[in-house]
PDB file of C-alpha atoms in Angstrom:
ATOM      1  CA  GLU R   1     -80.439 -83.958 -16.582  1.00  0.00           C
ATOM      2  CA  ARG R   2     -78.755 -85.526 -19.587  1.00  0.00           C
ATOM      3  CA  TRP R   3     -78.373 -83.662 -22.866  1.00  0.00           C
ATOM      4  CA  THR R   4     -77.024 -85.127 -26.092  1.00  0.00           C
ATOM      5  CA  VAL R   5     -76.611 -83.925 -29.645  1.00  0.00           C
ATOM      6  CA  PRO R   6     -78.871 -86.121 -31.795  1.00  0.00           C
ATOM      7  CA  GLU R   7     -77.091 -88.042 -34.571  1.00  0.00           C
ATOM      8  CA  SER R   8     -79.208 -86.168 -37.128  1.00  0.00           C
ATOM      9  CA  LEU R   9     -77.964 -82.768 -35.894  1.00  0.00           C
ATOM     10  CA  PRO R  10     -74.577 -81.751 -37.314  1.00  0.00           C
ATOM     11  CA  PHE R  11     -72.317 -80.071 -34.783  1.00  0.00           C
ATOM     12  CA  ASP R  12     -71.901 -77.035 -37.061  1.00  0.00           C
ATOM     13  CA  GLY R  13     -75.405 -75.661 -36.423  1.00  0.00           C
ATOM     14  CA  ASP R  14     -76.927 -73.863 -33.467  1.00  0.00           C
ATOM     15  CA  VAL R  15     -76.204 -75.879 -30.355  1.00  0.00           C
ATOM     16  CA  ILE R  16     -77.742 -74.766 -27.077  1.00  0.00           C
ATOM     17  CA  VAL R  17     -76.455 -76.518 -23.982  1.00  0.00           C
ATOM     18  CA  PRO R  18     -78.370 -75.847 -20.742  1.00  0.00           C
ATOM     19  CA  PHE R  19     -75.566 -75.653 -18.167  1.00  0.00           C
ATOM     20  CA  ARG R  20     -76.448 -74.216 -14.786  1.00  0.00           C
ATOM     21  CA  ALA R  21     -74.088 -72.604 -12.288  1.00  0.00           C
ATOM     22  CA  GLY R  22     -72.430 -75.141 -10.006  1.00  0.00           C
ATOM     23  CA  GLU R  23     -73.156 -78.157 -12.230  1.00  0.00           C
ATOM     24  CA  THR R  24     -70.492 -80.663 -13.181  1.00  0.00           C
ATOM     25  CA  VAL R  25     -70.693 -81.407 -16.891  1.00  0.00           C
ATOM     26  CA  ALA R  26     -69.117 -84.300 -18.790  1.00  0.00           C
ATOM     27  CA  VAL R  27     -68.613 -84.093 -22.541  1.00  0.00           C
ATOM     28  CA  VAL R  28     -68.655 -87.666 -23.848  1.00  0.00           C
ATOM     29  CA  GLY R  29     -68.322 -88.988 -27.393  1.00  0.00           C
ATOM     30  CA  HIS R  30     -66.411 -91.122 -29.853  1.00  0.00           C
ATOM     31  CA  THR R  31     -62.987 -90.127 -31.157  1.00  0.00           C
ATOM     32  CA  GLY R  32     -63.428 -87.241 -33.585  1.00  0.00           C
ATOM     33  CA  ALA R  33     -66.913 -86.351 -32.347  1.00  0.00           C
ATOM     34  CA  GLY R  34     -65.849 -82.805 -31.367  1.00  0.00           C
ATOM     35  CA  LYS R  35     -65.382 -83.029 -27.591  1.00  0.00           C
ATOM     36  CA  THR R  36     -62.125 -81.067 -27.583  1.00  0.00           C
ATOM     37  CA  THR R  37     -63.442 -78.600 -30.156  1.00  0.00           C
ATOM     38  CA  PHE R  38     -66.565 -78.001 -28.092  1.00  0.00           C
ATOM     39  CA  SER R  39     -64.585 -77.518 -24.860  1.00  0.00           C
ATOM     40  CA  SER R  40     -62.035 -75.252 -26.544  1.00  0.00           C
ATOM     41  CA  LEU R  41     -64.768 -73.054 -28.024  1.00  0.00           C
ATOM     42  CA  LEU R  42     -66.558 -72.838 -24.696  1.00  0.00           C
ATOM     43  CA  MET R  43     -63.367 -71.800 -22.898  1.00  0.00           C
ATOM     44  CA  ARG R  44     -62.566 -69.345 -25.750  1.00  0.00           C
ATOM     45  CA  PHE R  45     -59.195 -70.946 -26.513  1.00  0.00           C
ATOM     46  CA  TYR R  46     -60.085 -70.114 -30.114  1.00  0.00           C
ATOM     47  CA  ASP R  47     -62.989 -68.472 -31.902  1.00  0.00           C
ATOM     48  CA  ALA R  48     -65.720 -70.168 -33.857  1.00  0.00           C
ATOM     49  CA  THR R  49     -65.378 -69.871 -37.642  1.00  0.00           C
ATOM     50  CA  SER R  50     -69.085 -69.038 -37.798  1.00  0.00           C
ATOM     51  CA  GLY R  51     -71.788 -68.319 -35.268  1.00  0.00           C
ATOM     52  CA  SER R  52     -70.981 -67.258 -31.731  1.00  0.00           C
ATOM     53  CA  VAL R  53     -70.385 -68.511 -28.221  1.00  0.00           C
ATOM     54  CA  ARG R  54     -72.867 -67.019 -25.775  1.00  0.00           C
ATOM     55  CA  ILE R  55     -72.917 -67.290 -22.017  1.00  0.00           C
ATOM     56  CA  ASP R  56     -76.233 -66.217 -20.487  1.00  0.00           C
ATOM     57  CA  GLY R  57     -77.068 -64.563 -23.812  1.00  0.00           C
ATOM     58  CA  VAL R  58     -73.844 -62.527 -23.913  1.00  0.00           C
ATOM     59  CA  ASP R  59     -71.646 -63.008 -26.974  1.00  0.00           C
ATOM     60  CA  VAL R  60     -68.137 -63.732 -25.713  1.00  0.00           C
ATOM     61  CA  VAL R  61     -65.343 -62.566 -28.025  1.00  0.00           C
ATOM     62  CA  ARG R  62     -61.665 -63.063 -27.292  1.00  0.00           C
ATOM     63  CA  CYS R  63     -59.216 -60.445 -28.542  1.00  0.00           C
ATOM     64  CA  ARG R  64     -55.809 -61.778 -29.483  1.00  0.00           C
ATOM     65  CA  THR R  65     -52.378 -60.200 -29.208  1.00  0.00           C
ATOM     66  CA  SER R  66     -49.279 -60.562 -31.349  1.00  0.00           C
ATOM     67  CA  GLY R  67     -47.884 -63.143 -28.926  1.00  0.00           C
ATOM     68  CA  PHE R  68     -44.465 -61.509 -28.631  1.00  0.00           C
ATOM     69  CA  GLY R  69     -44.887 -61.649 -24.877  1.00  0.00           C
ATOM     70  CA  ARG R  70     -43.245 -59.932 -21.962  1.00  0.00           C
ATOM     71  CA  GLY R  71     -39.650 -60.660 -22.890  1.00  0.00           C
ATOM     72  CA  SER R  72     -38.961 -57.089 -23.949  1.00  0.00           C
ATOM     73  CA  ALA R  73     -40.493 -53.623 -23.886  1.00  0.00           C
ATOM     74  CA  LEU R  74     -41.010 -53.802 -27.660  1.00  0.00           C
ATOM     75  CA  GLY R  75     -42.814 -57.142 -27.285  1.00  0.00           C
ATOM     76  CA  ARG R  76     -45.121 -55.743 -24.576  1.00  0.00           C
ATOM     77  CA  ILE R  77     -45.869 -52.623 -26.624  1.00  0.00           C
ATOM     78  CA  THR R  78     -46.597 -54.752 -29.706  1.00  0.00           C
ATOM     79  CA  ASP R  79     -48.879 -57.070 -27.700  1.00  0.00           C
ATOM     80  CA  TYR R  80     -50.713 -54.096 -26.235  1.00  0.00           C
ATOM     81  CA  ALA R  81     -51.135 -52.394 -29.611  1.00  0.00           C
ATOM     82  CA  THR R  82     -52.427 -55.571 -31.273  1.00  0.00           C
ATOM     83  CA  PHE R  83     -54.804 -56.172 -28.363  1.00  0.00           C
ATOM     84  CA  LEU R  84     -56.247 -52.644 -28.680  1.00  0.00           C
ATOM     85  CA  ALA R  85     -56.542 -53.035 -32.462  1.00  0.00           C
ATOM     86  CA  GLY R  86     -58.293 -56.405 -32.031  1.00  0.00           C
ATOM     87  CA  ALA R  87     -60.658 -54.979 -29.427  1.00  0.00           C
ATOM     88  CA  ALA R  88     -61.472 -52.023 -31.693  1.00  0.00           C
ATOM     89  CA  PHE R  89     -62.163 -54.404 -34.594  1.00  0.00           C
ATOM     90  CA  ALA R  90     -64.376 -56.636 -32.414  1.00  0.00           C
ATOM     91  CA  LEU R  91     -66.364 -53.600 -31.298  1.00  0.00           C
ATOM     92  CA  VAL R  92     -66.836 -52.228 -34.810  1.00  0.00           C
ATOM     93  CA  ALA R  93     -67.573 -55.621 -36.415  1.00  0.00           C
ATOM     94  CA  GLY R  94     -70.079 -56.685 -33.774  1.00  0.00           C
ATOM     95  CA  PRO R  95     -73.729 -55.756 -33.454  1.00  0.00           C
ATOM     96  CA  ARG R  96     -74.811 -52.567 -31.689  1.00  0.00           C
ATOM     97  CA  PRO R  97     -74.541 -53.281 -27.966  1.00  0.00           C
ATOM     98  CA  ASP R  98     -76.993 -52.166 -25.301  1.00  0.00           C
ATOM     99  CA  VAL R  99     -74.172 -51.867 -22.765  1.00  0.00           C
ATOM    100  CA  VAL R 100     -70.389 -51.747 -23.079  1.00  0.00           C
ATOM    101  CA  LEU R 101     -68.598 -53.051 -19.962  1.00  0.00           C
ATOM    102  CA  CYS R 102     -64.880 -52.283 -19.726  1.00  0.00           C
ATOM    103  CA  LEU R 103     -62.274 -52.996 -17.115  1.00  0.00           C
ATOM    104  CA  SER R 104     -59.663 -50.455 -16.098  1.00  0.00           C
ATOM    105  CA  THR R 105     -56.943 -52.885 -17.137  1.00  0.00           C
ATOM    106  CA  PRO R 106     -55.276 -52.837 -19.560  1.00  0.00           C
ATOM    107  CA  PRO R 107     -54.928 -49.056 -19.607  1.00  0.00           C
ATOM    108  CA  MET R 108     -56.792 -47.289 -22.413  1.00  0.00           C
ATOM    109  CA  ILE R 109     -59.223 -50.166 -23.081  1.00  0.00           C
ATOM    110  CA  ALA R 110     -61.857 -48.271 -21.099  1.00  0.00           C
ATOM    111  CA  ALA R 111     -61.340 -45.166 -23.236  1.00  0.00           C
ATOM    112  CA  LEU R 112     -61.863 -47.300 -26.336  1.00  0.00           C
ATOM    113  CA  GLY R 113     -65.017 -48.802 -24.790  1.00  0.00           C
ATOM    114  CA  TRP R 114     -66.307 -45.363 -23.775  1.00  0.00           C
ATOM    115  CA  LEU R 115     -65.775 -44.030 -27.310  1.00  0.00           C
ATOM    116  CA  HIS R 116     -67.525 -47.038 -28.836  1.00  0.00           C
ATOM    117  CA  ALA R 117     -70.475 -46.753 -26.434  1.00  0.00           C
ATOM    118  CA  ARG R 118     -70.797 -43.054 -27.187  1.00  0.00           C
ATOM    119  CA  LEU R 119     -70.675 -43.548 -30.970  1.00  0.00           C
ATOM    120  CA  ARG R 120     -73.136 -46.474 -30.905  1.00  0.00           C
ATOM    121  CA  GLY R 121     -75.561 -44.953 -28.390  1.00  0.00           C
ATOM    122  CA  ALA R 122     -74.963 -47.600 -25.718  1.00  0.00           C
ATOM    123  CA  ALA R 123     -74.575 -47.318 -21.959  1.00  0.00           C
ATOM    124  CA  PHE R 124     -70.983 -47.476 -20.703  1.00  0.00           C
ATOM    125  CA  VAL R 125     -70.173 -49.309 -17.462  1.00  0.00           C
ATOM    126  CA  TYR R 126     -66.644 -48.854 -16.140  1.00  0.00           C
ATOM    127  CA  TRP R 127     -65.341 -51.579 -13.806  1.00  0.00           C
ATOM    128  CA  VAL R 128     -62.441 -49.892 -11.993  1.00  0.00           C
ATOM    129  CA  MET R 129     -59.757 -52.218 -10.656  1.00  0.00           C
ATOM    130  CA  ASP R 130     -56.696 -49.992 -10.994  1.00  0.00           C
ATOM    131  CA  VAL R 131     -56.871 -46.280 -11.662  1.00  0.00           C
ATOM    132  CA  TYR R 132     -54.688 -45.313 -14.610  1.00  0.00           C
ATOM    133  CA  PRO R 133     -52.681 -43.191 -14.952  1.00  0.00           C
ATOM    134  CA  ALA R 134     -52.807 -42.405 -11.204  1.00  0.00           C
ATOM    135  CA  LEU R 135     -51.171 -45.764 -10.471  1.00  0.00           C
ATOM    136  CA  ALA R 136     -48.336 -45.020 -12.920  1.00  0.00           C
ATOM    137  CA  PHE R 137     -47.851 -41.582 -11.329  1.00  0.00           C
ATOM    138  CA  ARG R 138     -47.730 -43.103  -7.849  1.00  0.00           C
ATOM    139  CA  LEU R 139     -45.194 -45.739  -8.901  1.00  0.00           C
ATOM    140  CA  GLY R 140     -43.032 -43.089 -10.544  1.00  0.00           C
ATOM    141  CA  VAL R 141     -43.320 -44.738 -13.958  1.00  0.00           C
ATOM    142  CA  LEU R 142     -44.993 -41.673 -15.479  1.00  0.00           C
ATOM    143  CA  ASP R 143     -44.450 -37.992 -14.705  1.00  0.00           C
ATOM    144  CA  ARG R 144     -47.729 -36.191 -13.991  1.00  0.00           C
ATOM    145  CA  GLY R 145     -46.494 -32.995 -15.672  1.00  0.00           C
ATOM    146  CA  SER R 146     -45.223 -34.618 -18.869  1.00  0.00           C
ATOM    147  CA  VAL R 147     -47.235 -34.424 -22.102  1.00  0.00           C
ATOM    148  CA  PRO R 148     -48.097 -38.163 -21.980  1.00  0.00           C
ATOM    149  CA  GLY R 149     -48.948 -37.816 -18.277  1.00  0.00           C
ATOM    150  CA  ARG R 150     -51.287 -34.877 -18.862  1.00  0.00           C
ATOM    151  CA  LEU R 151     -52.901 -36.543 -21.893  1.00  0.00           C
ATOM    152  CA  LEU R 152     -53.451 -39.857 -20.093  1.00  0.00           C
ATOM    153  CA  GLY R 153     -54.770 -38.000 -17.038  1.00  0.00           C
ATOM    154  CA  TRP R 154     -57.304 -36.147 -19.194  1.00  0.00           C
ATOM    155  CA  ILE R 155     -58.388 -39.383 -20.924  1.00  0.00           C
ATOM    156  CA  GLY R 156     -58.750 -41.138 -17.551  1.00  0.00           C
ATOM    157  CA  ARG R 157     -60.871 -38.334 -16.093  1.00  0.00           C
ATOM    158  CA  ARG R 158     -63.010 -38.175 -19.247  1.00  0.00           C
ATOM    159  CA  THR R 159     -63.572 -41.934 -19.194  1.00  0.00           C
ATOM    160  CA  LEU R 160     -64.706 -41.846 -15.557  1.00  0.00           C
ATOM    161  CA  ALA R 161     -66.946 -38.843 -16.170  1.00  0.00           C
ATOM    162  CA  GLY R 162     -68.497 -40.452 -19.259  1.00  0.00           C
ATOM    163  CA  ALA R 163     -69.498 -43.691 -17.548  1.00  0.00           C
ATOM    164  CA  SER R 164     -73.176 -44.470 -17.035  1.00  0.00           C
ATOM    165  CA  ARG R 165     -72.093 -46.503 -14.009  1.00  0.00           C
ATOM    166  CA  VAL R 166     -68.790 -47.078 -12.231  1.00  0.00           C
ATOM    167  CA  VAL R 167     -68.228 -50.406 -10.476  1.00  0.00           C
ATOM    168  CA  THR R 168     -65.520 -50.850  -7.842  1.00  0.00           C
ATOM    169  CA  LEU R 169     -64.859 -53.758  -5.543  1.00  0.00           C
ATOM    170  CA  GLY R 170     -63.091 -53.431  -2.238  1.00  0.00           C
ATOM    171  CA  GLU R 171     -63.324 -53.699   1.476  1.00  0.00           C
ATOM    172  CA  THR R 172     -65.816 -51.516   3.334  1.00  0.00           C
TER     173      THR R 172
END
C-alpha cells in the first residue's frame, strides 16, 4: 500500500499514517519536504509544537532531563529531578487518562504515576522490572533502617498495594 501527503494538504495539520507492525516504510520527498522532521517526531527525538504523536491511539510524550549526564553525582541527581518534574508536568498538563502505566525504573516514577492515577480517577498499572528500594538495600547502597530507607520502603509498598494491576516479566 502506498500513502502520500497530497500537495494540497500542509504538513502542519492532522496526518494519519497507516503503518502496520512488521512493515518496512520509506519516507520519500524533495529536499525540505519534512522527511527528517516527520521521522524525528515519530521517534520522539523532539516534541511537536502543536498536536500530538499517537501510536495505536496512545499519545506518546517524551520527558526531558537537564542533560548534565552521568559524569557526577550532582549531574545524575539533577537529571533525575528534572525528569520527575517533566513527568509531573506532562501528567498534569495532559488530558485525564483512563489508565496510567508506570515502570519501576527510574525509582519514584511509579509513585508519581500512582498519585496521578489516584487524583485523576484512573486505573494504575505497575510494570515491575526492578523492585526499589529492595534492590538498593540488597546492593548495600541504602540502609533499610535509615530514614530515607524506611520512607522509600513505605512508598514502594504503597505503590505496589495501590496498583490496579502489577505486570512482571520473567522466566517460569
